[in-house]
Amino acid sequence: MKVIIFGASRGTGFQVMKQALTADYEVTAIVRNPTALTIRHNKLKIIKGDVLQRSTFEKEVTENTTVISTLGAKNEAGMTVYSNGLTNIIKIMETAGARRLLCLSALGVEVTPGMPFIMKVITKQVLQKLLKYNFTDLLRMESIVKQSKLDWTIVRPPRLSNRTPSGKYRLSFGGYVDNPGS
């Protein structure tokens, strides 16, 4: 399997890349600063690219490519990394005939059913105010992805850590995980 990972140089993207390489996938990491990516592997191709500039990565996307977006951005007024970045990715995927897109969003972009009361209050009164620019753009991104003709998955992880993956996950398809913070 061939995967392209945006945001692979750190955090969740780095962990996703390591797992993809362990699974023997051919991985292309699109990163702004290739020297920040310290891992080397015979199935890893590192490309200096910018999700906001299609020409830097468009030739990497082919019909049989799965694209994974784990983009991260500073919480700044007017930021559009998520929405404009995914618009670029989707256009290139549709042109190339690629179908599968997975992208990372965030749990707090909306108050969801199944959240305990205190989590709803913290999400609405604290998280959404602190991260309003990121969350606004993530919601735009989700809307753009949902309107595409791709086979897409949006992941809103309730909690991420740097620990070894447990292999235990709770999932919800077309809905929300109950008590997401637990």
Tab-separated table of N, CA, C and O in Angstrom, residues 1-9 13-14 17-18 20-21 24-35 37-49 55-62 65-66:
chain	number	residue	atom	x	y	z
A	1	MET	N	0.835	-1.174	0.000
A	1	MET	CA	0.000	0.000	0.000
A	1	MET	C	0.882	1.241	0.000
A	1	MET	O	1.901	1.291	0.660
A	2	LYS	N	0.455	2.269	-0.716
A	2	LYS	CA	1.166	3.541	-0.781
A	2	LYS	C	0.376	4.582	-0.002
A	2	LYS	O	-0.827	4.746	-0.230
A	3	VAL	N	1.061	5.284	0.899
A	3	VAL	CA	0.412	6.359	1.641
A	3	VAL	C	1.261	7.621	1.577
A	3	VAL	O	2.494	7.553	1.539
A	4	ILE	N	0.570	8.736	1.553
A	4	ILE	CA	1.216	10.038	1.675
A	4	ILE	C	0.728	10.614	2.986
A	4	ILE	O	-0.474	10.619	3.266
A	5	ILE	N	1.662	11.097	3.785
A	5	ILE	CA	1.306	11.668	5.080
A	5	ILE	C	1.741	13.129	5.108
A	5	ILE	O	2.916	13.443	4.920
A	6	PHE	N	0.771	13.996	5.344
A	6	PHE	CA	1.040	15.417	5.544
A	6	PHE	C	1.119	15.645	7.046
A	6	PHE	O	0.248	15.208	7.793
A	7	GLY	N	2.163	16.313	7.497
A	7	GLY	CA	2.355	16.557	8.919
A	7	GLY	C	3.111	15.441	9.605
A	7	GLY	O	2.937	15.187	10.791
A	8	ALA	N	3.988	14.771	8.882
A	8	ALA	CA	4.690	13.589	9.398
A	8	ALA	C	5.918	13.906	10.241
A	8	ALA	O	6.495	13.004	10.838
A	9	SER	N	6.315	15.151	10.322
A	9	SER	CA	7.581	15.440	10.995
A	9	SER	C	7.492	15.432	12.515
A	9	SER	O	8.515	15.391	13.186
A	13	GLY	N	1.391	12.756	13.299
A	13	GLY	CA	1.868	12.386	11.966
A	13	GLY	C	3.108	11.521	12.015
A	13	GLY	O	3.256	10.563	11.245
A	14	PHE	N	4.005	11.828	12.932
A	14	PHE	CA	5.215	11.033	13.098
A	14	PHE	C	4.860	9.613	13.549
A	14	PHE	O	5.401	8.628	13.040
A	17	MET	N	3.290	7.708	10.673
A	17	MET	CA	4.327	7.313	9.734
A	17	MET	C	5.075	6.079	10.236
A	17	MET	O	5.313	5.134	9.481
A	18	LYS	N	5.453	6.076	11.506
A	18	LYS	CA	6.156	4.919	12.063
A	18	LYS	C	5.302	3.655	11.963
A	18	LYS	O	5.807	2.588	11.607
A	20	ALA	N	2.891	3.071	9.799
A	20	ALA	CA	2.769	2.691	8.385
A	20	ALA	C	4.026	1.969	7.906
A	20	ALA	O	3.949	0.967	7.181
A	21	LEU	N	5.185	2.433	8.318
A	21	LEU	CA	6.437	1.766	7.941
A	21	LEU	C	6.536	0.387	8.576
A	21	LEU	O	6.977	-0.578	7.934
A	24	ASP	N	4.838	-2.144	6.714
A	24	ASP	CA	5.482	-2.366	5.421
A	24	ASP	C	4.822	-1.591	4.278
A	24	ASP	O	4.829	-2.035	3.136
A	25	TYR	N	4.243	-0.430	4.578
A	25	TYR	CA	3.685	0.431	3.544
A	25	TYR	C	4.796	1.254	2.911
A	25	TYR	O	5.816	1.526	3.544
A	26	GLU	N	4.568	1.674	1.682
A	26	GLU	CA	5.436	2.647	1.036
A	26	GLU	C	4.919	4.007	1.467
A	26	GLU	O	3.767	4.358	1.200
A	27	VAL	N	5.755	4.786	2.147
A	27	VAL	CA	5.323	6.044	2.746
A	27	VAL	C	6.047	7.222	2.101
A	27	VAL	O	7.267	7.208	1.965
A	28	THR	N	5.266	8.220	1.718
A	28	THR	CA	5.819	9.495	1.290
A	28	THR	C	5.413	10.519	2.335
A	28	THR	O	4.230	10.703	2.600
A	29	ALA	N	6.390	11.154	2.943
A	29	ALA	CA	6.147	12.178	3.945
A	29	ALA	C	6.332	13.539	3.288
A	29	ALA	O	7.406	13.835	2.765
A	30	ILE	N	5.271	14.337	3.299
A	30	ILE	CA	5.350	15.696	2.771
A	30	ILE	C	5.568	16.616	3.969
A	30	ILE	O	4.697	16.728	4.830
A	31	VAL	N	6.730	17.234	4.026
A	31	VAL	CA	7.082	18.075	5.170
A	31	VAL	C	7.692	19.382	4.689
A	31	VAL	O	8.353	19.427	3.655
A	32	ARG	N	7.485	20.440	5.441
A	32	ARG	CA	8.064	21.742	5.079
A	32	ARG	C	9.565	21.760	5.298
A	32	ARG	O	10.297	22.411	4.575
A	33	ASN	N	10.024	21.035	6.337
A	33	ASN	CA	11.440	21.035	6.668
A	33	ASN	C	11.939	19.588	6.757
A	33	ASN	O	11.838	18.969	7.814
A	34	PRO	N	12.477	19.037	5.681
A	34	PRO	CA	12.923	17.644	5.682
A	34	PRO	C	13.970	17.323	6.748
A	34	PRO	O	14.030	16.195	7.230
A	35	THR	N	14.777	18.275	7.146
A	35	THR	CA	15.793	17.994	8.163
A	35	THR	C	15.168	17.757	9.543
A	35	THR	O	15.808	17.181	10.414
A	37	LEU	N	12.776	15.761	10.046
A	37	LEU	CA	12.360	14.357	10.070
A	37	LEU	C	13.606	13.492	10.230
A	37	LEU	O	14.398	13.340	9.307
A	38	THR	N	13.775	12.943	11.415
A	38	THR	CA	15.012	12.236	11.755
A	38	THR	C	15.016	10.770	11.361
A	38	THR	O	16.067	10.152	11.330
A	39	ILE	N	13.894	10.208	11.051
A	39	ILE	CA	13.817	8.784	10.736
A	39	ILE	C	14.205	8.547	9.270
A	39	ILE	O	13.905	9.363	8.404
A	40	ARG	N	14.863	7.439	9.030
A	40	ARG	CA	15.199	7.005	7.668
A	40	ARG	C	14.777	5.550	7.527
A	40	ARG	O	14.917	4.754	8.457
A	41	HIS	N	14.275	5.207	6.352
A	41	HIS	CA	13.767	3.849	6.121
A	41	HIS	C	13.770	3.617	4.618
A	41	HIS	O	13.547	4.553	3.843
A	42	ASN	N	13.991	2.375	4.198
A	42	ASN	CA	14.050	2.093	2.760
A	42	ASN	C	12.693	2.253	2.067
A	42	ASN	O	12.637	2.356	0.850
A	43	LYS	N	11.593	2.293	2.833
A	43	LYS	CA	10.268	2.494	2.231
A	43	LYS	C	9.731	3.895	2.503
A	43	LYS	O	8.551	4.153	2.326
A	44	LEU	N	10.609	4.793	2.942
A	44	LEU	CA	10.213	6.164	3.241
A	44	LEU	C	10.825	7.124	2.230
A	44	LEU	O	12.040	7.144	2.026
A	45	LYS	N	9.969	7.929	1.626
A	45	LYS	CA	10.398	8.987	0.706
A	45	LYS	C	10.007	10.308	1.367
A	45	LYS	O	8.849	10.511	1.732
A	46	ILE	N	10.960	11.201	1.513
A	46	ILE	CA	10.712	12.485	2.159
A	46	ILE	C	10.723	13.579	1.093
A	46	ILE	O	11.679	13.705	0.335
A	47	ILE	N	9.631	14.326	1.046
A	47	ILE	CA	9.482	15.388	0.058
A	47	ILE	C	9.306	16.721	0.772
A	47	ILE	O	8.470	16.841	1.669
A	48	LYS	N	10.101	17.702	0.362
A	48	LYS	CA	9.899	19.057	0.883
A	48	LYS	C	8.695	19.627	0.157
A	48	LYS	O	8.691	19.770	-1.066
A	49	GLY	N	7.662	19.919	0.936
A	49	GLY	CA	6.435	20.415	0.324
A	49	GLY	C	5.643	21.262	1.285
A	49	GLY	O	5.902	21.285	2.483
A	55	SER	N	1.862	22.593	-6.258
A	55	SER	CA	2.962	22.160	-7.122
A	55	SER	C	4.051	21.427	-6.350
A	55	SER	O	4.826	20.676	-6.940
A	56	THR	N	4.121	21.605	-5.040
A	56	THR	CA	5.180	20.965	-4.261
A	56	THR	C	4.904	19.497	-3.957
A	56	THR	O	5.805	18.800	-3.509
A	57	PHE	N	3.670	19.042	-4.201
A	57	PHE	CA	3.375	17.637	-3.890
A	57	PHE	C	2.471	16.941	-4.899
A	57	PHE	O	2.255	15.734	-4.807
A	58	GLU	N	1.972	17.645	-5.904
A	58	GLU	CA	0.972	17.045	-6.783
A	58	GLU	C	1.468	15.823	-7.556
A	58	GLU	O	0.707	14.890	-7.783
A	59	LYS	N	2.735	15.784	-7.924
A	59	LYS	CA	3.219	14.630	-8.692
A	59	LYS	C	3.341	13.368	-7.823
A	59	LYS	O	3.482	12.271	-8.338
A	60	GLU	N	3.281	13.531	-6.511
A	60	GLU	CA	3.380	12.370	-5.612
A	60	GLU	C	2.073	11.590	-5.508
A	60	GLU	O	2.063	10.422	-5.165
A	61	VAL	N	0.957	12.247	-5.782
A	61	VAL	CA	-0.356	11.607	-5.643
A	61	VAL	C	-0.685	10.847	-6.922
A	61	VAL	O	-0.689	11.406	-8.009
A	62	THR	N	-0.935	9.566	-6.761
A	62	THR	CA	-1.325	8.721	-7.891
A	62	THR	C	-2.654	8.047	-7.573
A	62	THR	O	-3.173	8.157	-6.462
A	65	THR	N	-2.961	5.880	-4.330
A	65	THR	CA	-2.410	6.499	-3.132
A	65	THR	C	-3.502	6.742	-2.110
A	65	THR	O	-4.581	7.211	-2.450
A	66	THR	N	-3.205	6.434	-0.862
A	66	THR	CA	-4.043	6.845	0.259
A	66	THR	C	-3.378	8.057	0.882
A	66	THR	O	-2.172	8.065	1.099
